[in-house]
Coordinates of C-alpha atoms in Angstrom, one line a residue:
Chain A
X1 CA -70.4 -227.6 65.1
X2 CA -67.6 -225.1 64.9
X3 CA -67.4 -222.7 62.4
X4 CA -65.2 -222.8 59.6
X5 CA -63.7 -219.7 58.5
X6 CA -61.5 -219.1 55.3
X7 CA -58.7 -217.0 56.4
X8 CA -56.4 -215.0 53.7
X9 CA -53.0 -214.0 55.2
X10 CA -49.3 -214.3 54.5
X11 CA -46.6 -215.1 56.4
X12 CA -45.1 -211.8 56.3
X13 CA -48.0 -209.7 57.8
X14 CA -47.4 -208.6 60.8
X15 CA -51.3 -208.0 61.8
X16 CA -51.5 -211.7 61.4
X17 CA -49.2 -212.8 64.4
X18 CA -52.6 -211.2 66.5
X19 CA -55.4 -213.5 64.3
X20 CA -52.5 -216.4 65.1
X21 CA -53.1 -216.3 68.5
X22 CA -56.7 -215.3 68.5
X23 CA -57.3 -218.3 66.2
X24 CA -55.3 -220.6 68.8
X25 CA -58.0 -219.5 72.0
X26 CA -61.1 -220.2 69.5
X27 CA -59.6 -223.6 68.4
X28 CA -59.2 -224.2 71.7
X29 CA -62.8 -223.4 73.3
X30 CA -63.6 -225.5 69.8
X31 CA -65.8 -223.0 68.4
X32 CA -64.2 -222.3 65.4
X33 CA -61.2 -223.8 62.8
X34 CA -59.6 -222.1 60.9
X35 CA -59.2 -222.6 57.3
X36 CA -55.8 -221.1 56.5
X37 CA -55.2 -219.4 52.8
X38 CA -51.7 -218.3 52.0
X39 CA -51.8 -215.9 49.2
X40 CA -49.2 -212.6 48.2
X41 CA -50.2 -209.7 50.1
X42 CA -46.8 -208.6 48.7
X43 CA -48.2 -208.7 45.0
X44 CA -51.6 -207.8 45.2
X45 CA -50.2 -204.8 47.6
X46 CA -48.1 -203.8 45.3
X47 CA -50.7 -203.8 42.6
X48 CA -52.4 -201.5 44.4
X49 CA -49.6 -199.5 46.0
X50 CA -50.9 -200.1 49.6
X51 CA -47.5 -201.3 50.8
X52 CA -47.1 -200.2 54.3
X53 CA -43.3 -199.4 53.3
X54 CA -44.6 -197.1 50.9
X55 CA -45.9 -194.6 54.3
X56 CA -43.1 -195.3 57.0
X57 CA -45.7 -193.0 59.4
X58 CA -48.1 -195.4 58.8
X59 CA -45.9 -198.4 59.1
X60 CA -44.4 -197.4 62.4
X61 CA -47.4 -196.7 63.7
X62 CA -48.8 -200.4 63.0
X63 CA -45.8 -202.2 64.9
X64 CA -46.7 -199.6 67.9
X65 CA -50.5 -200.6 67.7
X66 CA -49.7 -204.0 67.4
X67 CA -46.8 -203.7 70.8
X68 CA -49.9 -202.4 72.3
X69 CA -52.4 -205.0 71.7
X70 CA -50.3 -208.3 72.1
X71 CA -49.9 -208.1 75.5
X72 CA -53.5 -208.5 76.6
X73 CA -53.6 -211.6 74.0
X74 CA -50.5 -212.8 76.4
X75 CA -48.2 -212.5 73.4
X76 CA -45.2 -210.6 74.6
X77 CA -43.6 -208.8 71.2
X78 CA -39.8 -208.4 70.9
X79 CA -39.8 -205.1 68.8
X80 CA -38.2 -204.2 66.0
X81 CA -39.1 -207.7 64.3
X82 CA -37.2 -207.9 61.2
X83 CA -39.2 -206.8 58.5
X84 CA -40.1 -207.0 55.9
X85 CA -38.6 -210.3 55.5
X86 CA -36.8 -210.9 53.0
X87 CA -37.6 -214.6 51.8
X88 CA -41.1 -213.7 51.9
X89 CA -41.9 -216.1 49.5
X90 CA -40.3 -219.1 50.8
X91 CA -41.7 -218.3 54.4
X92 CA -45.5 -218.5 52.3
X93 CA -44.4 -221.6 50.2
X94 CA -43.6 -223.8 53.7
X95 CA -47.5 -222.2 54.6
X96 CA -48.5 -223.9 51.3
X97 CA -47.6 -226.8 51.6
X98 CA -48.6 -226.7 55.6
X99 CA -52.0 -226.1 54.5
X100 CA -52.7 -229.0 52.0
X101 CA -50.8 -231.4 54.6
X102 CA -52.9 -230.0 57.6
X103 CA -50.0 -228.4 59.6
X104 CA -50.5 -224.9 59.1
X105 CA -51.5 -223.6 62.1
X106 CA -48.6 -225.4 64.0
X107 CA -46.3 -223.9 61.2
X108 CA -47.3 -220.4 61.8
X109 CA -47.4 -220.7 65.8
X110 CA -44.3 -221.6 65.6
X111 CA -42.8 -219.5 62.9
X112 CA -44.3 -216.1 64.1
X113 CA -43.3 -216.9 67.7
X114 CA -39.4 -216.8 66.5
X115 CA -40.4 -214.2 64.3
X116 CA -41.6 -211.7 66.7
X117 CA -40.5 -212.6 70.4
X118 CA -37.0 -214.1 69.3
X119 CA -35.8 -212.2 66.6
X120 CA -35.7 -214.4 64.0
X121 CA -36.9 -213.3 60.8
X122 CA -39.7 -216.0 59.3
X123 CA -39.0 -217.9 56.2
X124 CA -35.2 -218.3 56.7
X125 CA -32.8 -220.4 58.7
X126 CA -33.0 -220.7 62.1
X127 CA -36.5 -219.9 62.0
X128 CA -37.6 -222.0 59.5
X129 CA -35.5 -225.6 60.5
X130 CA -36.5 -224.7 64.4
X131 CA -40.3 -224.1 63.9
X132 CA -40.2 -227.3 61.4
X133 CA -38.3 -229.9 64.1
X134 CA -40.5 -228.2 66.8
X135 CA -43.8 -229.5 65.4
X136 CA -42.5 -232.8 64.1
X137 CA -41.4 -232.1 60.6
X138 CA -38.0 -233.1 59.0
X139 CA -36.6 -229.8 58.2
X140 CA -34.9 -230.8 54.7
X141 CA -37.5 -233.4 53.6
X142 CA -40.6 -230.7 54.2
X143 CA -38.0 -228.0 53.3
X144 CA -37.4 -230.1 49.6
X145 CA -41.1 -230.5 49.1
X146 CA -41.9 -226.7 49.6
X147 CA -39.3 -225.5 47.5
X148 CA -40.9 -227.4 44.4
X149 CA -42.2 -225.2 41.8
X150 CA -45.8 -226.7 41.7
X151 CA -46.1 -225.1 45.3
X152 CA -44.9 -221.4 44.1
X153 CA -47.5 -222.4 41.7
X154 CA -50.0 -222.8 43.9
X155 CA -49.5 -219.7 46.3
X156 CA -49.6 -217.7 43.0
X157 CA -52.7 -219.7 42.0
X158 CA -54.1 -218.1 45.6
X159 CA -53.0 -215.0 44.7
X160 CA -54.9 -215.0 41.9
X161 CA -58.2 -216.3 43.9
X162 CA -57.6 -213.9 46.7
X163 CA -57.3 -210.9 43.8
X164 CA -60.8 -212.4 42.4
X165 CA -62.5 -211.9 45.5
X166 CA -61.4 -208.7 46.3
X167 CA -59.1 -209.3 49.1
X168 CA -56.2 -206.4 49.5
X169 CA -54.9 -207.6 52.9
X170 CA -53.8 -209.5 55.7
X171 CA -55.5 -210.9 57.3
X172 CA -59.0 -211.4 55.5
X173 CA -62.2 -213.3 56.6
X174 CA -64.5 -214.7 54.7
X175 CA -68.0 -215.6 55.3
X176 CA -70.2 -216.6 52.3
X177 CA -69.5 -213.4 50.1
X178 CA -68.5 -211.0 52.8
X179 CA -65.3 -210.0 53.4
X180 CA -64.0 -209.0 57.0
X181 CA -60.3 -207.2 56.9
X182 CA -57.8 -207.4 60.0
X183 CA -57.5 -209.3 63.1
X184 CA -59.9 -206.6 64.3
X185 CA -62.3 -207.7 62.8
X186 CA -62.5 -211.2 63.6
X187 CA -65.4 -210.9 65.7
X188 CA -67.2 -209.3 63.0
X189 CA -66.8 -212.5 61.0
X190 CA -67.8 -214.6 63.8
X191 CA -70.8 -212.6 64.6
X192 CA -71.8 -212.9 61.1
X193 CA -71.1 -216.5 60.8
X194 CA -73.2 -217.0 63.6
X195 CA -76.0 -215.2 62.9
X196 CA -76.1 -213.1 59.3
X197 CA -75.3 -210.3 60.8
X198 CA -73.1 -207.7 63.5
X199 CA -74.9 -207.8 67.2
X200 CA -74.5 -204.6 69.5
X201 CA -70.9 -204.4 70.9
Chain B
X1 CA -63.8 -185.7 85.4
X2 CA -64.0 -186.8 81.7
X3 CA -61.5 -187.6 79.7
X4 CA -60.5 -184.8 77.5
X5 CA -59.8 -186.4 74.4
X6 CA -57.6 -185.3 71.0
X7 CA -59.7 -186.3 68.2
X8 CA -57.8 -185.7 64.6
X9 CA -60.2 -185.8 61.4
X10 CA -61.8 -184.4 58.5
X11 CA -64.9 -184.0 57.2
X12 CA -65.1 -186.1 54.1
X13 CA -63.7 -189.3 56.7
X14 CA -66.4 -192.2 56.1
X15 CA -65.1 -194.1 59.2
X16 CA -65.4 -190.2 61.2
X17 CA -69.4 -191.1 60.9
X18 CA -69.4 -193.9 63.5
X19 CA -67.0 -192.1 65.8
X20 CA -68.8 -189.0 65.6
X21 CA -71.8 -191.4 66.5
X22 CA -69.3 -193.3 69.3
X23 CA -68.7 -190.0 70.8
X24 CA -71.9 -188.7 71.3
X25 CA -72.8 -191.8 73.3
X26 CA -69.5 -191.5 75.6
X27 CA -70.3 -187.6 75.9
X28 CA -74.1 -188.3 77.1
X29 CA -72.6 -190.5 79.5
X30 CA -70.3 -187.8 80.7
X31 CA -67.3 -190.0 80.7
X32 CA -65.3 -188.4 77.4
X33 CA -65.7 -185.1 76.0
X34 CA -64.1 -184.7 72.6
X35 CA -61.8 -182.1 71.2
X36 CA -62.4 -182.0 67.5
X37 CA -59.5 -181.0 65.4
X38 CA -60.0 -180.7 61.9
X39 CA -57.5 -181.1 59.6
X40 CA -57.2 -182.4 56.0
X41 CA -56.5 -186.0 55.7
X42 CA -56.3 -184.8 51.8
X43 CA -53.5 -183.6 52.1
X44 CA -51.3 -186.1 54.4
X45 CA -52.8 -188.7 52.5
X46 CA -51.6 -187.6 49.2
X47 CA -48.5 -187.0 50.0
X48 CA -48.7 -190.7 51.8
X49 CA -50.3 -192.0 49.0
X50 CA -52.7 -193.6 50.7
X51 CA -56.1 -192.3 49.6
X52 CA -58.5 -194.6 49.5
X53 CA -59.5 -193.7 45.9
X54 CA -56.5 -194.9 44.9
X55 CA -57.4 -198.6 45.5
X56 CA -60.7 -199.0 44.7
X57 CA -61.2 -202.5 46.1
X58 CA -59.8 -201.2 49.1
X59 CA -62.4 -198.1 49.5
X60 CA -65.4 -200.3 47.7
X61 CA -64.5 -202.9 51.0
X62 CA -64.6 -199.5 53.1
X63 CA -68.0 -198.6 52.7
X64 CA -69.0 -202.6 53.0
X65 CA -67.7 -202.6 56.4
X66 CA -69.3 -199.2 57.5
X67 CA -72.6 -200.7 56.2
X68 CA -72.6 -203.5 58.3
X69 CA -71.4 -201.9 61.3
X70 CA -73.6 -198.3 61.6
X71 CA -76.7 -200.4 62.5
X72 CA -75.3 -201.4 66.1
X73 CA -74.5 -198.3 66.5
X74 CA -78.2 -197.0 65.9
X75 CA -77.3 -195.3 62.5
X76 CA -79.3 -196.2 58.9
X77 CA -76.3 -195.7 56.3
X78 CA -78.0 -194.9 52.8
X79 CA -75.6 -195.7 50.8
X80 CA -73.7 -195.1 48.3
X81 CA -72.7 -191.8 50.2
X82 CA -71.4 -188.8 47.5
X83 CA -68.1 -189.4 47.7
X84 CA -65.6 -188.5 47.7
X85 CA -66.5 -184.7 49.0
X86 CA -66.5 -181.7 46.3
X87 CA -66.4 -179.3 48.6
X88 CA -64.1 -181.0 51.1
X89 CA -62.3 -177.4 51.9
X90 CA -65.6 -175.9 52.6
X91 CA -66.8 -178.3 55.0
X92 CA -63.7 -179.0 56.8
X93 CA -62.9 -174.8 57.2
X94 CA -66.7 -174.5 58.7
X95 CA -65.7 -177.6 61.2
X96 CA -62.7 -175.1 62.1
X97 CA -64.3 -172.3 62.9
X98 CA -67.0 -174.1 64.6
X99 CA -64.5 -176.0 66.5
X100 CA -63.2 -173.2 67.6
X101 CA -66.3 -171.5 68.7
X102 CA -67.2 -174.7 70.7
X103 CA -70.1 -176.4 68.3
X104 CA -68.5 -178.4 66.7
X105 CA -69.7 -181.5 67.4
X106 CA -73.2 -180.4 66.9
X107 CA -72.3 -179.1 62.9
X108 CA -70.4 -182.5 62.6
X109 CA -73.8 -184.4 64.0
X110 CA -76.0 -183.0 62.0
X111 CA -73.7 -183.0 58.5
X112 CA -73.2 -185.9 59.1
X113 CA -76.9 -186.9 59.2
X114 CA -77.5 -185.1 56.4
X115 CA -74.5 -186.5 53.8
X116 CA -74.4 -190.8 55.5
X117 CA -78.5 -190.8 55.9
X118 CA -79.9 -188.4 53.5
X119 CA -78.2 -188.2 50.4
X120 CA -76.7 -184.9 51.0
X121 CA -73.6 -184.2 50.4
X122 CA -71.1 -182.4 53.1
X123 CA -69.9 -179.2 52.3
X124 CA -72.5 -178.2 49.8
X125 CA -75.8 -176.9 49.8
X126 CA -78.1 -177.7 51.0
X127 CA -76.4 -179.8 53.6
X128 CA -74.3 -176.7 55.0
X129 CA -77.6 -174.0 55.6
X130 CA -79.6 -176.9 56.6
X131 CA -77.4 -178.0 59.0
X132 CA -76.3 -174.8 60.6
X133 CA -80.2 -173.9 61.0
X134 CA -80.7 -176.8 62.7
X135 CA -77.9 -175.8 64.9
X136 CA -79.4 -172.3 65.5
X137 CA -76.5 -170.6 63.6
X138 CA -76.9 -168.4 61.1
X139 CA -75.8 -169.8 57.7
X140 CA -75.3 -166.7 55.4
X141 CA -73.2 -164.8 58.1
X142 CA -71.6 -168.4 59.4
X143 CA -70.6 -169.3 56.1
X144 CA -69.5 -165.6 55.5
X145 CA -66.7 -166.3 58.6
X146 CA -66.2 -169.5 57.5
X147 CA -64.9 -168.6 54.2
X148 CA -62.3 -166.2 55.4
X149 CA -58.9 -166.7 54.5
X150 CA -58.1 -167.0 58.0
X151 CA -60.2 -170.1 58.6
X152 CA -58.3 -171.7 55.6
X153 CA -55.0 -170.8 57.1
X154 CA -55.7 -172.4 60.8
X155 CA -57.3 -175.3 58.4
X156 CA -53.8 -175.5 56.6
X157 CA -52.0 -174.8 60.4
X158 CA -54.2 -178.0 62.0
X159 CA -52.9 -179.8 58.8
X160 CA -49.3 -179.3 59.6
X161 CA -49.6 -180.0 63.5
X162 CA -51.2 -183.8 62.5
X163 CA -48.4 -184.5 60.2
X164 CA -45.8 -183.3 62.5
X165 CA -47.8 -185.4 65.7
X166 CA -47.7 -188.9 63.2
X167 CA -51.4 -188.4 62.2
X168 CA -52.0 -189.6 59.1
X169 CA -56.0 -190.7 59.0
X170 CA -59.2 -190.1 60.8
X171 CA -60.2 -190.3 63.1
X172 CA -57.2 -190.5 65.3
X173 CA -57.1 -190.1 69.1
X174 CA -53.9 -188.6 70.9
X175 CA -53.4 -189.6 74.5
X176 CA -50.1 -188.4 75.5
X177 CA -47.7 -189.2 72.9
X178 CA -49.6 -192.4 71.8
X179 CA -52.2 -192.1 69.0
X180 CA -55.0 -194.3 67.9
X181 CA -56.4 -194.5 64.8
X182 CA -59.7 -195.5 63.6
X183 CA -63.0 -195.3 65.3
X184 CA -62.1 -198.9 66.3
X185 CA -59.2 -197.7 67.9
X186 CA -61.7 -195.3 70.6
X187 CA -61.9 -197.8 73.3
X188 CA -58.2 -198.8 73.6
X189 CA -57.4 -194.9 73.3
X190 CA -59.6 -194.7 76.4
X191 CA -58.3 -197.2 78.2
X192 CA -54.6 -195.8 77.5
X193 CA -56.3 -192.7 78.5
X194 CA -57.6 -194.4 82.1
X195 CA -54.9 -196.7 82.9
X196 CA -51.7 -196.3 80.6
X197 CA -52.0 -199.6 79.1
X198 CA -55.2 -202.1 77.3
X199 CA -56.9 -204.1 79.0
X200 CA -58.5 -207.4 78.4
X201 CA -60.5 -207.4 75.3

């Protein structure tokens, strides 16, 4: 049985495009699926003024670790990726919807792929219509249904879970009631789905 | 030859613990040897705004995450830890002269122990005398050099050579002109440091 694990992440986070294609090896080996959360980092970020904008040191050093680490995943990163994007929300609205319809994983391999080895910023057009059409999705049909407010309902009804269970980022594991933060921790989480608890590394 | 490597922290880091812990395994296997250079993280982080105490969730999920990862690592957290450090100056200006009289890593061992294992907080006595006598150093005449205005000045010097090199946490590893931060950074700042690039995780 693979394991299921709850992921917490936005479109948006930049960390996540790592967990993306980390996600897509276990999948494929079938030992785990993941479970794919959409909330606001932006707002529960801001709430606790952890912003990476707010420290551009600390920003620019993220996009460096991150050129750094893709390659050995066999992601090849197009850097500067626009950021922070700026329809943040809409980008997490499409995930939204993705998730409850069972397309989110295809959404966001296709959306961060644009996003950070094309050069075109997530959650607005071309990205958006292209990563639609490319996994089988009418752009202005899925587009309509996204853009309804009961879905900005809903990724602020996450945002509200994800605040309750004291997640702060992206992305966040979460096995019974532990919490494992960042793509670099992923085998954490795995480990202690597995078996309750870290092994030696 | 070992690898000679930069290693950017204070006393009063949680996350320091485990790399202090990394590094004496890599240094008994004579592959690294570590050059410890203390500065405060108090200070860049302020002015960053990114101290952990400002986001309580954040630091709470801090601790968490130490907790579950020491015991691979052969370490038996007693936790809560005091934090965060009273005497921070103090302990970081004895980890200055101590780094510069090459025993460093032994004070930062055995405060260590003391504050993450026993209860004891760093900087503060009894931790400080006990730990330098375990040391074989002198604590009345140590801590009588360590308090010298001069020790506080190379402290505040250190300080302003990590915010001019990037640094803005701890631990953080410099190879070259790339840094690395986080004790789960140590393995891809040695293979930058072996090969110029990561390797397969």
């Amino acid at each position: 049985m693979p394991i299921r694990l709850e992921t917490w992440f936005a479109v948006g986070s930049a960390y996540t495009w790592l967990a993306i294609r980390r996600a897509e090896m276990l999948e494929a080996a079938g030992e785990v699926v993941f479970d794919w959360k959409p909330y606001s980092t932006r707002i529960v970020m801001s709430e606790l003024g952890t912003l990476p904008k707010n420290a551009p040191v600390k920003l620019a050093y993220i996009w460096r670790d991150i050129e750094r680490r893709a390659p050995r995943l066999g992601l090849s990163p197009r850097f500067p990726a626009p950021y922070p994007l700026v329809d943040y929300d809409r980008a997490n609205h499409v995930a939204v919807l993705a998730a409850r319809e069972g397309w989110c994983f295809d959404y966001l391999r296709a959306t961060y792929r644009r996003w950070m080895q094309e050069g075109q910023v997530a959650g607005a057009e071309p990205n958006l219509s292209e990563s639609l059409r490319e996994i089988g999705r009418d752009p202005v049909e899925t587009l309509a249904r996204a853009d309804a407010p009961e879905i900005a309902a809903a990724f602020l009804a996450n945002t509200d879970r994800a605040r309750e269970l004291g997640v702060f980022g992206a992305p966040t594991f979460r096995v019974g009631e532990e919490l494992f933060w960042g793509e670099d921790r992923l085998d954490d989480a795995l480990d202690w789905a597995r078996t309750g608890r870290l092994s030696a590394p």
